[in-house]
mmCIF file of C-alpha atoms in Angstrom:
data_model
loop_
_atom_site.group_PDB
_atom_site.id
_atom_site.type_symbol
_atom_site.label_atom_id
_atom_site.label_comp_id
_atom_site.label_asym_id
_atom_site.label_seq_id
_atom_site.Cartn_x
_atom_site.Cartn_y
_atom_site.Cartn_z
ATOM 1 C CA UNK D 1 -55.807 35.413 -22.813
ATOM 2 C CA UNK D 2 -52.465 37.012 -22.377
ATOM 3 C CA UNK D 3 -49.833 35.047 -19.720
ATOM 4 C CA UNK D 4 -49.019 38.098 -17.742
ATOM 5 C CA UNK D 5 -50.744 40.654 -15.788
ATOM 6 C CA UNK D 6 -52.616 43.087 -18.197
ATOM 7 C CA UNK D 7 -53.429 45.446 -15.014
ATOM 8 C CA UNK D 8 -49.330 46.476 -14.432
ATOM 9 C CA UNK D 9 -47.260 46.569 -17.411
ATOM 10 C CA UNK D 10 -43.677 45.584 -16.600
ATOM 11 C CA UNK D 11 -40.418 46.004 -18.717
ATOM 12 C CA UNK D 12 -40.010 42.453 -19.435
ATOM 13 C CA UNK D 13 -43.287 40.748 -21.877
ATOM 14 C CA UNK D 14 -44.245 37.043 -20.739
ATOM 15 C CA UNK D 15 -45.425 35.485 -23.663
ATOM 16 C CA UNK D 16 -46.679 32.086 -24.619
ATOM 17 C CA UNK D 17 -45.544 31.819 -27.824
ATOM 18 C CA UNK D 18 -46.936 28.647 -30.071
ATOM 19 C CA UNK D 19 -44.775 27.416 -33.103
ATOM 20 C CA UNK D 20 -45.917 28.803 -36.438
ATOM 21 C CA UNK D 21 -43.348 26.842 -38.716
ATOM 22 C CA UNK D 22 -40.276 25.075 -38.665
ATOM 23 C CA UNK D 23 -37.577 25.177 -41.206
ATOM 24 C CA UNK D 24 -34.523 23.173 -41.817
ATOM 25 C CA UNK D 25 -32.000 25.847 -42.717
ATOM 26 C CA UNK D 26 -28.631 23.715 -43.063
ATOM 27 C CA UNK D 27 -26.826 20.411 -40.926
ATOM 28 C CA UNK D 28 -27.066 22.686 -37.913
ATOM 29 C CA UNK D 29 -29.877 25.288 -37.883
ATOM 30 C CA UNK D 30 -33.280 25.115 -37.821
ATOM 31 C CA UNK D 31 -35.403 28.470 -37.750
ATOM 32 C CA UNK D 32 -38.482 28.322 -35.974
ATOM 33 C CA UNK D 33 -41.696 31.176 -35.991
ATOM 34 C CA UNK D 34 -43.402 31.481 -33.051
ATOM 35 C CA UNK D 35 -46.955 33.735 -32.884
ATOM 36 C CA UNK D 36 -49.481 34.256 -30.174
ATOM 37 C CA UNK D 37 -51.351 37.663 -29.285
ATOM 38 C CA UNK D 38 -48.497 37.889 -25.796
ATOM 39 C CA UNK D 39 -46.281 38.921 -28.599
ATOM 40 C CA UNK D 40 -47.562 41.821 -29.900
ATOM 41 C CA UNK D 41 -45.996 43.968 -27.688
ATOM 42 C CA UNK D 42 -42.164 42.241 -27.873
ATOM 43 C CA UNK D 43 -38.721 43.648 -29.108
ATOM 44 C CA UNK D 44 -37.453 47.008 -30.651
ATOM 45 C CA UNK D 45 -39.153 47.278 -33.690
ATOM 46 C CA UNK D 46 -36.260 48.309 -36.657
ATOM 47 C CA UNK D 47 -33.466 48.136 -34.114
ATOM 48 C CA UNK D 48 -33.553 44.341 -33.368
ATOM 49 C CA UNK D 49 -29.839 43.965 -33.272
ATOM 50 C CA UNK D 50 -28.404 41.523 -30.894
ATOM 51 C CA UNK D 51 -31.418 41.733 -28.506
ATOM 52 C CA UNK D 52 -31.198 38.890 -26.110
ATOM 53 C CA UNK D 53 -34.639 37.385 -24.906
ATOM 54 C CA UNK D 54 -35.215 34.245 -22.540
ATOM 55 C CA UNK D 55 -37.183 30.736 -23.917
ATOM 56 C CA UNK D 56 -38.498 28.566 -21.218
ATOM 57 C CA UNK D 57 -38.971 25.274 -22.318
ATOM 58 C CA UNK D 58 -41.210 22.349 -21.390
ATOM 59 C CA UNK D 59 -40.611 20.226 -18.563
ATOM 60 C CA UNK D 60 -40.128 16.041 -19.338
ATOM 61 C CA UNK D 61 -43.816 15.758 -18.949
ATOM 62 C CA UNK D 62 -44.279 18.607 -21.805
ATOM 63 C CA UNK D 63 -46.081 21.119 -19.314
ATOM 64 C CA UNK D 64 -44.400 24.972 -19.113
ATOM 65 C CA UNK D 65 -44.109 26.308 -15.530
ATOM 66 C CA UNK D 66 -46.547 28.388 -14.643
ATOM 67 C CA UNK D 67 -45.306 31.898 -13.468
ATOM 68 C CA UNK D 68 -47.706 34.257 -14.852
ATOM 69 C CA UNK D 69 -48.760 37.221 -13.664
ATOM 70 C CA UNK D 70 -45.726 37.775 -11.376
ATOM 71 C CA UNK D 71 -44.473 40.577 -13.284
ATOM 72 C CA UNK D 72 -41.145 41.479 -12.447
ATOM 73 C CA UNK D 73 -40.556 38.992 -10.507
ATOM 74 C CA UNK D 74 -41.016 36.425 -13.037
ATOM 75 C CA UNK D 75 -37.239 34.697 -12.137
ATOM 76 C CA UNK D 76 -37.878 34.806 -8.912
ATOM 77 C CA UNK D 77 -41.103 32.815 -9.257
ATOM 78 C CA UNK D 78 -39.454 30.506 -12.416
ATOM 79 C CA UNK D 79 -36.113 29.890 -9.647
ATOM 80 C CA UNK D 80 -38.569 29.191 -6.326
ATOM 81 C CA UNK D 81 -40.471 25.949 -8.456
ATOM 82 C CA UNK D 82 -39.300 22.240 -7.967
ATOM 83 C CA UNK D 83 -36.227 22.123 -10.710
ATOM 84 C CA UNK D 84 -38.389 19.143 -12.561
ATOM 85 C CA UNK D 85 -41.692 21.431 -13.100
ATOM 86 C CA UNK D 86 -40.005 24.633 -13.880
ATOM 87 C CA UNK D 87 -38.643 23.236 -17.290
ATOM 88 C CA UNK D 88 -34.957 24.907 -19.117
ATOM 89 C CA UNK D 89 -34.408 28.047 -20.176
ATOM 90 C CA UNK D 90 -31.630 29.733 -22.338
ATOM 91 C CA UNK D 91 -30.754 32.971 -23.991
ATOM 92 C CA UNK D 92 -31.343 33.301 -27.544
ATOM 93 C CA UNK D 93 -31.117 35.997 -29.629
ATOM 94 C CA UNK D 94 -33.943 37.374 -32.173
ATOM 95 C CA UNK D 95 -33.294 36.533 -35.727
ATOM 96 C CA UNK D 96 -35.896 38.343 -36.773
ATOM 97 C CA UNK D 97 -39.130 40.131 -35.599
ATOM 98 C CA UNK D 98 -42.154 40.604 -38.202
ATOM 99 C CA UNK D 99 -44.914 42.958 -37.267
ATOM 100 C CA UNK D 100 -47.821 42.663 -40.093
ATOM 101 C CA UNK D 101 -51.550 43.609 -39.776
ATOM 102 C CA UNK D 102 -52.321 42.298 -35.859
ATOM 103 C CA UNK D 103 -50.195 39.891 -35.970
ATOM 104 C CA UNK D 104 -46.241 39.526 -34.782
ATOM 105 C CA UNK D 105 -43.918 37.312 -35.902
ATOM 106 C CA UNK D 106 -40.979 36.070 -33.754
ATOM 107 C CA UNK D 107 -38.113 34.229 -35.727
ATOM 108 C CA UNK D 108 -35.211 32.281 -33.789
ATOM 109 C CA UNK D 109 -32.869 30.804 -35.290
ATOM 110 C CA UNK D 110 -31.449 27.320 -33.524
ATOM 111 C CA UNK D 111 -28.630 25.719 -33.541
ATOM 112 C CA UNK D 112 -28.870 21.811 -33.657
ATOM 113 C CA UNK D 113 -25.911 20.246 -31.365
ATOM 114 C CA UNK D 114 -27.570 16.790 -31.276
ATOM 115 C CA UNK D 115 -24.143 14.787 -30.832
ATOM 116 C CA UNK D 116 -24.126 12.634 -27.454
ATOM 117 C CA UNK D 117 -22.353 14.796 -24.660
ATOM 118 C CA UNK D 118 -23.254 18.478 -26.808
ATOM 119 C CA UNK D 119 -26.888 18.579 -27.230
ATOM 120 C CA UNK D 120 -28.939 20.328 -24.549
ATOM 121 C CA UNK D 121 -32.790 20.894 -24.147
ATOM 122 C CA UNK D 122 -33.212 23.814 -26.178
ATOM 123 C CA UNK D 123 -31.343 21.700 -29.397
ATOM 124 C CA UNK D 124 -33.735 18.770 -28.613
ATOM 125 C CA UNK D 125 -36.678 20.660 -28.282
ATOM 126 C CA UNK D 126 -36.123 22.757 -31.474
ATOM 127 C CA UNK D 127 -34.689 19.606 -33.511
ATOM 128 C CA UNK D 128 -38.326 18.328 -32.951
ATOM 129 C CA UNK D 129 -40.562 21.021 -32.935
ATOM 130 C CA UNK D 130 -43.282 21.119 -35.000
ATOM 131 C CA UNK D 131 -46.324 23.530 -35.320
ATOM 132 C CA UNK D 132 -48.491 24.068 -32.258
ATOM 133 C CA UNK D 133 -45.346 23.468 -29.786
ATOM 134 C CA UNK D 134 -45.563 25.441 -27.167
ATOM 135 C CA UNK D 135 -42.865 27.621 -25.397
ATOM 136 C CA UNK D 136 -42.226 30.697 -23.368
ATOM 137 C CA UNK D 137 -40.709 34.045 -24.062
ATOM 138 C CA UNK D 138 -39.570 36.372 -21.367
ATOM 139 C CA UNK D 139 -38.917 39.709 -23.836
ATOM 140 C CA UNK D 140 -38.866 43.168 -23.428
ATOM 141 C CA UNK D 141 -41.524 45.262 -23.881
ATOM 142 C CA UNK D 142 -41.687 47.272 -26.943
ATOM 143 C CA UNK D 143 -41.857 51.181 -26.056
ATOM 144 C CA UNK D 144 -41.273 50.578 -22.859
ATOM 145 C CA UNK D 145 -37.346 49.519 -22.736
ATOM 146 C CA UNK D 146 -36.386 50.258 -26.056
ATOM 147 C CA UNK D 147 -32.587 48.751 -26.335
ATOM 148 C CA UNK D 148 -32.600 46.567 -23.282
ATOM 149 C CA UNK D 149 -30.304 42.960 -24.368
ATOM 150 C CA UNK D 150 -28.864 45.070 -27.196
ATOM 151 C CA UNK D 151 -24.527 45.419 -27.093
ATOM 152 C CA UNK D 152 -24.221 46.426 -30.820
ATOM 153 C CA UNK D 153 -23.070 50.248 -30.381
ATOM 154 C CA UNK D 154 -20.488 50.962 -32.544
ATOM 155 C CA UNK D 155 -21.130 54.355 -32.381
ATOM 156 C CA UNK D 156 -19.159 56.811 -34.584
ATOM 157 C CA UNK D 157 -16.752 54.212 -35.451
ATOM 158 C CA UNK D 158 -15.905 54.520 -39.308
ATOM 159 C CA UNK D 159 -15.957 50.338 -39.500
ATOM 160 C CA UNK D 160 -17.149 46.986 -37.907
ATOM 161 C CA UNK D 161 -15.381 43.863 -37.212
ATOM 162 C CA UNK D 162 -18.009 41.352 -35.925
ATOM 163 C CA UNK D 163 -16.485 37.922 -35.097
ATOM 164 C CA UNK D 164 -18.165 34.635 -33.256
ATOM 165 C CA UNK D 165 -19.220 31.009 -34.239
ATOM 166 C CA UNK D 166 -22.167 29.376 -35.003
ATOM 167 C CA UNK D 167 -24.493 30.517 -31.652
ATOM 168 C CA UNK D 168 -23.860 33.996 -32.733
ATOM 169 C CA UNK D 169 -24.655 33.179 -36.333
ATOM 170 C CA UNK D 170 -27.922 34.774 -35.874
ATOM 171 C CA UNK D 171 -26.954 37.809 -33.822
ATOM 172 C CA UNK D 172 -24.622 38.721 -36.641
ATOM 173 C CA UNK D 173 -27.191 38.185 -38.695
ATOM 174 C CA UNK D 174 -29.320 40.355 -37.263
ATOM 175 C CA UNK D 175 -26.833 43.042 -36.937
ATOM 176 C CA UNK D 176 -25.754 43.268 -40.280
ATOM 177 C CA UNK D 177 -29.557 42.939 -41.534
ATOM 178 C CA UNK D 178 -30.339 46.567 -39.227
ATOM 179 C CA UNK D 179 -27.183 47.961 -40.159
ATOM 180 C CA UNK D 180 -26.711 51.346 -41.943
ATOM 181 C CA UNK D 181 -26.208 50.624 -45.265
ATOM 182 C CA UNK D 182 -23.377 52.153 -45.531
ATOM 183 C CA UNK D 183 -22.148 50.541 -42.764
ATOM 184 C CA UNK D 184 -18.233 49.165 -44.138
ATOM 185 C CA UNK D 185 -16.459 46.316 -42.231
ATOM 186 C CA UNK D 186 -15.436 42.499 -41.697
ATOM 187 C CA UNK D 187 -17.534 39.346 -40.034
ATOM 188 C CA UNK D 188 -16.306 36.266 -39.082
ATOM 189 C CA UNK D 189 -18.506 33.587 -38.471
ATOM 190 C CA UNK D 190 -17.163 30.012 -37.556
ATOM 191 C CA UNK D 191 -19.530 27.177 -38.361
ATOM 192 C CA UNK D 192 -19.457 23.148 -38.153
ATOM 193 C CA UNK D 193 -19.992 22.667 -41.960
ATOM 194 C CA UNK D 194 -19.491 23.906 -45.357
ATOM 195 C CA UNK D 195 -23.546 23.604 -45.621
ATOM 196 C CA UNK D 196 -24.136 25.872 -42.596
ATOM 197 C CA UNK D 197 -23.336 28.711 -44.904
ATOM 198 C CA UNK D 198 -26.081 30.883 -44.516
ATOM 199 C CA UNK D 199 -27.869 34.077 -46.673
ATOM 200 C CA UNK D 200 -27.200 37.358 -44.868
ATOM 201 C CA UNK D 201 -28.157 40.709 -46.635
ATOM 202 C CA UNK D 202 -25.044 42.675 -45.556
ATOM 203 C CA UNK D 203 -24.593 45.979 -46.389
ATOM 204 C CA UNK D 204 -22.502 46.037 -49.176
ATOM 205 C CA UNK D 205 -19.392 47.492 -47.527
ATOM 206 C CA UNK D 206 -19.457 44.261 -45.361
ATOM 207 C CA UNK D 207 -17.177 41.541 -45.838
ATOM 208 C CA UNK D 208 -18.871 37.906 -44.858
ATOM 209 C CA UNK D 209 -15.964 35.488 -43.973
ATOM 210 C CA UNK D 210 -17.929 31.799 -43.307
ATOM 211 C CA UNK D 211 -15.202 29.466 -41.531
ATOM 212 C CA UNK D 212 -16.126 25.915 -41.155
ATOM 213 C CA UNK D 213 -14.919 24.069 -38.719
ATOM 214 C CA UNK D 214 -15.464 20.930 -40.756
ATOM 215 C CA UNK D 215 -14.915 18.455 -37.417
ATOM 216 C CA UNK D 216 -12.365 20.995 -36.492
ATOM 217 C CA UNK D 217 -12.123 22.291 -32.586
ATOM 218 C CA UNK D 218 -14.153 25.650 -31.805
ATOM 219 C CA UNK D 219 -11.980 28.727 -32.096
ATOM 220 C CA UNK D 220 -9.413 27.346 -34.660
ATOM 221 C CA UNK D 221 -10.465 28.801 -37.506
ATOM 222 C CA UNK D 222 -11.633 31.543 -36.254
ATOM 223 C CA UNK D 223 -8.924 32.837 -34.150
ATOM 224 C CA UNK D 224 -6.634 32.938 -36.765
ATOM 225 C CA UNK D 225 -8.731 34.292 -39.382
ATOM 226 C CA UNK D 226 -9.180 37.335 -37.365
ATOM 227 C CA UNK D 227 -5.747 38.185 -35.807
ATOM 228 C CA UNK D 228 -4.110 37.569 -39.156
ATOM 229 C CA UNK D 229 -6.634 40.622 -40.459
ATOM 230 C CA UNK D 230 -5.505 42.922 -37.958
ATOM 231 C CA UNK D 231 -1.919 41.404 -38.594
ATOM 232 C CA UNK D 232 -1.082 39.497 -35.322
ATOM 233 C CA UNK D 233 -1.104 36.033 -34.496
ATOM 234 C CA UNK D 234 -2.089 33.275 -31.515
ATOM 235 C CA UNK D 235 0.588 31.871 -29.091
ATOM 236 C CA UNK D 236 -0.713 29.045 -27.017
ATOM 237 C CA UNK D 237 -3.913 27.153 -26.342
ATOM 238 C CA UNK D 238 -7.352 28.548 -26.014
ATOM 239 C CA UNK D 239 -8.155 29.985 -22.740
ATOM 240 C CA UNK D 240 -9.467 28.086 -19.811
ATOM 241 C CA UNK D 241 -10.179 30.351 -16.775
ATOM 242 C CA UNK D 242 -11.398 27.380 -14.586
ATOM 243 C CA UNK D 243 -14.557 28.997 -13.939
ATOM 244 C CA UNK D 244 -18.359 28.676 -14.675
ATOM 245 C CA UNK D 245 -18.519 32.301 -15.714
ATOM 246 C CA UNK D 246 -18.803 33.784 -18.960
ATOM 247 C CA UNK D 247 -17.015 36.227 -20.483
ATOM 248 C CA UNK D 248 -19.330 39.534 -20.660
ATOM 249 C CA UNK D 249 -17.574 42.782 -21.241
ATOM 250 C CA UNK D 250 -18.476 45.924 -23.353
ATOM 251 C CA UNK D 251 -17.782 49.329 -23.384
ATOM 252 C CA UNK D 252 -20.115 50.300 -20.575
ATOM 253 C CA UNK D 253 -19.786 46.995 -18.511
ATOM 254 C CA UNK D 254 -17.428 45.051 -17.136
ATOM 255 C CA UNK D 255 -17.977 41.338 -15.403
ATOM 256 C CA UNK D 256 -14.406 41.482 -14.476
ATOM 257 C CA UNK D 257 -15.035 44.919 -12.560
ATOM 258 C CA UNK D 258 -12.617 46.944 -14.394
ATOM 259 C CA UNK D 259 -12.902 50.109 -14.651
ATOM 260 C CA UNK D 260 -15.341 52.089 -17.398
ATOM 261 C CA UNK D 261 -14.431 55.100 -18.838
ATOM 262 C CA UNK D 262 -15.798 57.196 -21.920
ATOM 263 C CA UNK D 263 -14.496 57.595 -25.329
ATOM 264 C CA UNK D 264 -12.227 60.685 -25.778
ATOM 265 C CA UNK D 265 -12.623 60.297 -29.028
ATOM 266 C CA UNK D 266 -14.432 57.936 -32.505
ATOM 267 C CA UNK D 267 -12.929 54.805 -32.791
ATOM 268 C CA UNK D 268 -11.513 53.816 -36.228
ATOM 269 C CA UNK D 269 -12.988 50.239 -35.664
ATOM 270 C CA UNK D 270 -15.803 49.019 -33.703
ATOM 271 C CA UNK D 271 -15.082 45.222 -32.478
ATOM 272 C CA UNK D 272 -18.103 42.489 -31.378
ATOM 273 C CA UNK D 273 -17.455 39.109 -30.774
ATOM 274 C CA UNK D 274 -19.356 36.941 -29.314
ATOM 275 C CA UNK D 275 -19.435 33.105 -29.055
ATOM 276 C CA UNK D 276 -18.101 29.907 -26.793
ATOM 277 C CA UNK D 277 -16.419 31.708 -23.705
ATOM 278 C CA UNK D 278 -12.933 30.239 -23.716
ATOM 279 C CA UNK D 279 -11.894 31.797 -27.588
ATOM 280 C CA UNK D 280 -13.563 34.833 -26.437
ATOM 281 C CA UNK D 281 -11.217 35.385 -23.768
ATOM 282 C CA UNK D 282 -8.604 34.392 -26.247
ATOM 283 C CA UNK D 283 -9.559 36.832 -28.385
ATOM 284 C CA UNK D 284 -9.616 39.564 -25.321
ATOM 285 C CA UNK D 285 -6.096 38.804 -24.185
ATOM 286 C CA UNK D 286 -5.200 39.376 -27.944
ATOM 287 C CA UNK D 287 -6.995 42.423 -28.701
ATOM 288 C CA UNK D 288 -6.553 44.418 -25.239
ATOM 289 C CA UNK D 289 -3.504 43.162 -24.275
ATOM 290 C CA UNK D 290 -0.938 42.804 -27.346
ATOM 291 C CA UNK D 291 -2.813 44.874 -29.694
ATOM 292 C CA UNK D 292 -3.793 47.526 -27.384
ATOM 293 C CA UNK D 293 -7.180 48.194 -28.456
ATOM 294 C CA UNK D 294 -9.189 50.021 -26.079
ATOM 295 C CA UNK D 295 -11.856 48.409 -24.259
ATOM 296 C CA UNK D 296 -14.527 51.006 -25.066
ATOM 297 C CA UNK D 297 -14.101 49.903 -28.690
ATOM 298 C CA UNK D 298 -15.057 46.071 -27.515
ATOM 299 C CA UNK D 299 -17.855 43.781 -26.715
ATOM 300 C CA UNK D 300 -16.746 40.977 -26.076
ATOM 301 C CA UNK D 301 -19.584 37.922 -24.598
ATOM 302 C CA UNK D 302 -19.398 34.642 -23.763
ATOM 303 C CA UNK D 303 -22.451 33.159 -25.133
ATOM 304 C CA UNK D 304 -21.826 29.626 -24.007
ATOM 305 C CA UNK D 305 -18.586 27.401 -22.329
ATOM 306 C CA UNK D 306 -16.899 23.853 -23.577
ATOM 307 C CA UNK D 307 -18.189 20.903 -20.807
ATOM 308 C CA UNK D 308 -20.201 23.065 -18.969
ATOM 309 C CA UNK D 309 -24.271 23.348 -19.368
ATOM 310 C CA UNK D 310 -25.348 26.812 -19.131
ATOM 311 C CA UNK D 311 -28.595 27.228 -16.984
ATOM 312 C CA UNK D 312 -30.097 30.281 -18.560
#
């Protein structure tokens, strides 16, 4: 029996989601398949990009909040229940999305922070999942939103520089994976460990750069790795607004409410970075600001912030 109300199709799918299988992919991912019939009608089939989608995990007691059948106003309904029987949820990205005979496949790809003081309820419940677990999606609904949660739009831009650490591992993943193949261009991809090198089938004009951090802070290798490529380099310490907010601009939206204009013209390079909040910004400053790269040519999203526990 599907979760959601069969009688008013919304944009967004509310699926219950059970864990098929649970792999051990490296130190610090895990990549877990979830099935269940609410999923047959979730993501953009052959255009899964970056496509953002919501998990809500269990509560303590292991029970998922129940908020079906409110539609659109799922949040609402997930926000009004007592905080300690409405479980966690985060954003996650899809790592991949299999559509067989009847059947769909949703792949997510986690990453384990399981040191005291980093690890959070989705690394918990994903370094102990094991078939049958339980979760739910909030996703949108296939043919009905096509492209919702999706930044990647490089457009007529004759390359790609994709940069971010290990949370947007999979995004990048994902991108490359749906990419024209004769897509040319650079990623960057800053990860804890040597191990945590991962198999991605690029398009063969794609350079993979793997960065490990190897107890190293976040943002120090990859900062420099990409403003030495485009032949710059970083003054001062990472970027600390002082606020709870991410980072979240792209070429047709702005979280700092600056102004958004069109392209007058193809980039040359198409930029998407994505990753913990503070290098992002660092990254920004550098690109806008002393390389003067326009901001239609940018996304740039905080996926996460140092010391501060995101709430969805």
């Amino acid at each position: 029996m599907s979760s959601e109300n069969s009688e008013a199709p919304t944009p967004f799918v509310l699926a219950r989601a059970a864990v098929e299988s649970v792999e051990r992919l490296s130190p610090s991912f895990v990549r877990v398949t979830f099935v269940g019939p609410d999923l047959a009608d979730v993501g953009t089939l052959g255009h899964v990009l970056d496509q953002r989608i919501k998990l809500i995990f269990p509560t303590a007691a292991g029970e998922l909040p129940d908020i079906a059948g409110r539609g659109a106003d799922w949040y609402q309904a997930w926000l009004a229940l007592p905080e300690e029987t409405r479980g966690s949820m985060r954003t996650y990205s899809i790592r991949e999305l299999v559509v067989g005979e009847g059947i769909t496949k949703l792949v997510i790809d986690f990453v384990l922070h399981l040191e005291p003081g980093f690890s959070g309820p989705a690394s918990l419940w994903a370094s102990a999942a094991q078939a049958g677990d339980e979760l739910l999606i909030v996703a949108p609904r296939r043919g009905f939103i096509d492209g919702v949660g999706i930044e990647y739009a490089p457009g007529d831009a004759r390359s790609i520089l994709l940069a971010g650490d290990e949370t947007a591992a999979p995004a990048i993943a994902r991108i490359l994976e749906d990419a024209h193949p004769g897509t040319k261009g650079i990623a960057f991809i800053e990860v804890p460990h040597t191990d945590d090198t991962l198999s991605i089938a690029a398009p063969q004009g794609v350079e993979l750069r793997w960065l490990p951090r190897e107890g190293g802070l976040h943002g120090e290798k990859l900062l420099p790795a990409v403003l030495d490529y485009l032949g710059t380099t970083s003054e001062g310490p990472i970027s600390d607004t002082g606020t709870e907010d991410l980072l979240w601009e792209t070429p047709t939206f702005s979280g700092l409410g600056e102004t958004i204009s069109e392209a007058t013209a193809p980039a040359e390079r198409y930029f998407w970075i994505a990753g913990e909040s503070g290098v992002v910004t660092t990254l920004r400053r550098h690109l806008v600001k002393d390389l003067g790269i326009d901001r239609f040519q940018v996304a740039f999203m905080g996926y996460w912030r140092k010391g501060v526990a995101m709430r969805g």
